[in-house]
mmCIF file of C-alpha atoms in Angstrom:
data_model
loop_
_atom_site.group_PDB
_atom_site.id
_atom_site.type_symbol
_atom_site.label_atom_id
_atom_site.label_comp_id
_atom_site.label_asym_id
_atom_site.label_seq_id
_atom_site.Cartn_x
_atom_site.Cartn_y
_atom_site.Cartn_z
ATOM 1 C CA MET V 1 80.038 11.374 122.714
ATOM 2 C CA LEU V 2 76.357 10.761 122.485
ATOM 3 C CA HIS V 3 76.704 7.237 123.830
ATOM 4 C CA LEU V 4 78.429 8.671 126.964
ATOM 5 C CA LEU V 5 75.485 10.983 127.546
ATOM 6 C CA PHE V 6 73.008 8.091 127.339
ATOM 7 C CA ARG V 7 75.165 6.046 129.682
ATOM 8 C CA GLN V 8 75.080 8.870 132.261
ATOM 9 C CA LEU V 9 71.303 9.351 131.867
ATOM 10 C CA GLY V 10 70.787 5.671 132.540
ATOM 11 C CA ARG V 11 72.472 6.023 135.902
ATOM 12 C CA VAL V 12 70.461 9.012 137.088
ATOM 13 C CA PRO V 13 67.201 7.130 137.750
ATOM 14 C CA VAL V 14 69.129 4.514 139.741
ATOM 15 C CA ALA V 15 70.723 7.227 141.884
ATOM 16 C CA VAL V 16 67.375 8.956 142.403
ATOM 17 C CA GLN V 17 65.776 5.668 143.416
ATOM 18 C CA ALA V 18 68.632 4.963 145.858
ATOM 19 C CA GLY V 19 68.267 8.446 147.314
ATOM 20 C CA ARG V 20 64.526 7.978 147.782
ATOM 21 C CA ARG V 21 65.085 4.632 149.473
ATOM 22 C CA TYR V 22 67.672 6.253 151.801
ATOM 23 C CA ILE V 23 65.298 9.083 152.694
ATOM 24 C CA CYS V 24 62.476 6.621 153.354
ATOM 25 C CA ILE V 25 64.687 4.523 155.662
ATOM 26 C CA MET V 26 65.894 7.615 157.534
ATOM 27 C CA ARG V 27 62.301 8.809 158.039
ATOM 28 C CA LYS V 28 61.367 5.437 159.517
ATOM 29 C CA ILE V 29 64.388 5.489 161.870
ATOM 30 C CA SER V 30 63.564 9.057 162.943
ATOM 31 C CA LEU V 31 59.943 8.125 163.664
ATOM 32 C CA LEU V 32 61.039 5.091 165.694
ATOM 33 C CA ALA V 33 63.494 7.218 167.689
ATOM 34 C CA LEU V 34 60.844 9.863 168.295
ATOM 35 C CA ALA V 35 58.330 7.229 169.439
ATOM 36 C CA ALA V 36 60.912 5.758 171.821
ATOM 37 C CA LEU V 37 61.748 9.150 173.296
ATOM 38 C CA THR V 38 58.119 10.114 173.859
ATOM 39 C CA ALA V 39 57.707 7.006 175.995
ATOM 40 C CA CYS V 40 60.464 8.282 178.335
ATOM 41 C CA SER V 41 60.135 10.944 180.962
ATOM 42 C CA LEU V 42 62.660 13.623 181.783
ATOM 43 C CA PRO V 43 64.913 12.826 184.752
ATOM 44 C CA GLY V 44 63.799 14.434 187.971
ATOM 45 C CA ARG V 45 64.033 13.986 191.704
ATOM 46 C CA GLN V 46 61.656 11.038 191.602
ATOM 47 C CA SER V 47 63.699 9.128 189.052
ATOM 48 C CA PHE V 48 66.816 9.107 191.233
ATOM 49 C CA ALA V 49 65.110 8.652 194.591
ATOM 50 C CA PRO V 50 61.704 7.082 194.015
ATOM 51 C CA ALA V 51 61.106 6.689 197.755
ATOM 52 C CA PRO V 52 62.995 9.483 199.544
ATOM 53 C CA ARG V 53 63.671 8.914 203.211
ATOM 54 C CA ALA V 54 62.057 11.143 205.769
ATOM 55 C CA ALA V 55 64.219 13.310 207.992
ATOM 56 C CA ASP V 56 65.517 11.648 211.113
ATOM 57 C CA PRO V 57 63.498 12.854 214.160
ATOM 58 C CA ALA V 58 66.683 12.977 216.236
ATOM 59 C CA ALA V 59 68.324 15.328 213.718
ATOM 60 C CA ILE V 60 65.245 17.555 213.708
ATOM 61 C CA ALA V 61 65.231 17.643 217.504
ATOM 62 C CA ALA V 62 68.960 18.467 217.561
ATOM 63 C CA ALA V 63 68.510 21.329 215.113
ATOM 64 C CA SER V 64 65.654 22.815 217.097
ATOM 65 C CA ALA V 65 67.503 22.351 220.393
ATOM 66 C CA PHE V 66 70.333 24.548 219.124
ATOM 67 C CA ALA V 67 68.045 27.179 217.565
ATOM 68 C CA GLY V 68 68.694 25.948 214.032
ATOM 69 C CA ARG V 69 72.495 25.984 214.337
ATOM 70 C CA ILE V 70 74.374 22.731 214.779
ATOM 71 C CA PRO V 71 77.524 23.093 216.902
ATOM 72 C CA LEU V 72 80.859 21.816 215.660
ATOM 73 C CA VAL V 73 81.784 20.633 219.158
ATOM 74 C CA SER V 74 80.017 20.613 222.504
ATOM 75 C CA VAL V 75 82.029 20.418 225.718
ATOM 76 C CA ALA V 76 80.367 19.454 228.977
ATOM 77 C CA PRO V 77 81.505 21.118 232.218
ATOM 78 C CA GLY V 78 84.209 19.119 233.949
ATOM 79 C CA THR V 79 85.730 17.871 230.679
ATOM 80 C CA THR V 80 89.508 18.297 230.719
ATOM 81 C CA ASP V 81 90.655 16.328 227.656
ATOM 82 C CA PHE V 82 88.854 18.293 224.941
ATOM 83 C CA ALA V 83 91.978 19.646 223.191
ATOM 84 C CA ALA V 84 92.663 16.716 220.819
ATOM 85 C CA PRO V 85 89.079 16.229 219.536
ATOM 86 C CA LEU V 86 88.654 20.001 219.279
ATOM 87 C CA ALA V 87 91.905 20.314 217.295
ATOM 88 C CA GLY V 88 90.705 17.661 214.824
ATOM 89 C CA ALA V 89 87.339 19.379 214.375
ATOM 90 C CA VAL V 90 88.970 22.792 213.910
ATOM 91 C CA ARG V 91 91.421 21.341 211.381
ATOM 92 C CA GLN V 92 88.551 19.812 209.359
ATOM 93 C CA ALA V 93 86.549 23.053 209.490
ATOM 94 C CA LEU V 94 89.564 25.049 208.280
ATOM 95 C CA ALA V 95 90.160 22.536 205.480
ATOM 96 C CA ILE V 96 86.618 23.169 204.232
ATOM 97 C CA LYS V 97 86.638 26.926 204.827
ATOM 98 C CA PRO V 98 90.116 28.410 205.396
ATOM 99 C CA GLY V 99 88.819 31.762 206.684
ATOM 100 C CA ALA V 100 86.335 30.244 209.126
ATOM 101 C CA ALA V 101 85.408 32.076 212.300
ATOM 102 C CA PHE V 102 84.486 30.276 215.510
ATOM 103 C CA ASP V 103 81.892 31.203 218.133
ATOM 104 C CA VAL V 104 82.553 29.752 221.576
ATOM 105 C CA GLU V 105 79.304 29.967 223.511
ATOM 106 C CA ALA V 106 78.767 29.229 227.193
ATOM 107 C CA GLN V 107 75.172 28.101 227.589
ATOM 108 C CA ALA V 108 73.240 27.457 230.794
ATOM 109 C CA PRO V 109 69.543 26.827 231.405
ATOM 110 C CA ALA V 110 67.461 29.931 232.006
ATOM 111 C CA ALA V 111 66.863 30.787 235.662
ATOM 112 C CA ALA V 112 64.070 32.720 237.350
ATOM 113 C CA THR V 113 66.050 35.955 237.580
ATOM 114 C CA PRO V 114 68.850 37.517 235.565
ATOM 115 C CA GLY V 115 71.134 37.330 238.588
ATOM 116 C CA ALA V 116 70.519 33.604 238.912
ATOM 117 C CA SER V 117 71.213 33.144 235.182
ATOM 118 C CA ALA V 118 74.497 35.049 235.546
ATOM 119 C CA ALA V 119 75.393 32.884 238.533
ATOM 120 C CA ALA V 120 74.712 29.741 236.471
ATOM 121 C CA LEU V 121 76.916 31.017 233.632
ATOM 122 C CA ALA V 122 79.816 32.104 235.891
ATOM 123 C CA PRO V 123 81.298 28.605 236.415
ATOM 124 C CA LEU V 124 81.338 28.036 232.646
ATOM 125 C CA THR V 125 83.514 31.083 231.935
ATOM 126 C CA PRO V 126 86.924 29.449 232.635
ATOM 127 C CA LEU V 127 86.088 26.417 230.493
ATOM 128 C CA ALA V 128 84.835 28.618 227.627
ATOM 129 C CA SER V 129 88.042 30.649 227.835
ATOM 130 C CA ALA V 130 90.143 27.459 227.763
ATOM 131 C CA VAL V 131 88.251 26.224 224.687
ATOM 132 C CA ALA V 132 88.852 29.567 222.933
ATOM 133 C CA GLN V 133 92.557 29.434 223.824
ATOM 134 C CA SER V 134 92.760 25.888 222.483
ATOM 135 C CA ILE V 135 91.224 27.026 219.187
ATOM 136 C CA ALA V 136 93.739 29.872 218.990
ATOM 137 C CA ALA V 137 96.546 27.378 219.696
ATOM 138 C CA ASP V 138 95.311 25.339 216.718
ATOM 139 C CA GLY V 139 96.217 28.221 214.397
ATOM 140 C CA VAL V 140 93.042 30.293 214.259
ATOM 141 C CA ALA V 141 93.584 34.053 214.408
ATOM 142 C CA PRO V 142 92.239 35.606 217.641
ATOM 143 C CA ASP V 143 90.017 37.974 215.670
ATOM 144 C CA HIS V 144 88.213 34.888 214.228
ATOM 145 C CA ILE V 145 87.217 33.659 217.693
ATOM 146 C CA MET V 146 84.253 35.133 219.554
ATOM 147 C CA LEU V 147 83.231 34.325 223.131
ATOM 148 C CA THR V 148 79.567 34.631 224.086
ATOM 149 C CA ALA V 149 77.287 33.506 226.892
ATOM 150 C CA ARG V 150 73.556 32.931 226.805
ATOM 151 C CA THR V 151 70.790 31.145 228.599
ATOM 152 C CA GLY V 152 69.039 28.260 226.904
ATOM 153 C CA GLY V 153 69.033 24.518 226.564
ATOM 154 C CA THR V 154 68.507 21.992 229.308
ATOM 155 C CA ALA V 155 72.059 21.535 230.602
ATOM 156 C CA PRO V 156 75.143 23.724 230.922
ATOM 157 C CA LEU V 157 77.439 23.313 227.908
ATOM 158 C CA ILE V 158 80.185 25.006 225.968
ATOM 159 C CA LEU V 159 79.229 25.015 222.287
ATOM 160 C CA VAL V 160 81.598 25.815 219.412
ATOM 161 C CA TYR V 161 79.973 27.035 216.196
ATOM 162 C CA VAL V 162 81.645 27.678 212.833
ATOM 163 C CA LYS V 163 80.784 30.720 210.719
#
């Protein structure tokens, strides 16, 4: 029995030495990993786009021309074949936002007097109404379509906005 005890005691220093060697190796690996990580920087906007592109001046001008709102569709006076492109745009808008509402806006350049502005907007009324009817025919509920008229811009247009 005593010889078994001495045999076990002889193994203990070997196990302790192996454990110390393991701990020493793990410390070295941890220090190397820590040194490697301190050389890195956290990912940020600069790491994915080191040279971001500036905004397109045409897009900035378009946004300011429409008072910050970009129209879904613009229809020039005299256009008669707007139904198919308008239907595609409405379908895409409804796919993104099923409960979307549409603003159909008749827009004419500002005139010197309110009467002259009203006279400039009057010829756009039938076209704006036809655009609104086309949107309703594409499956949009009538209470999600709003008709408006305003002065602004440089040319008469019918603009369709999505809300």
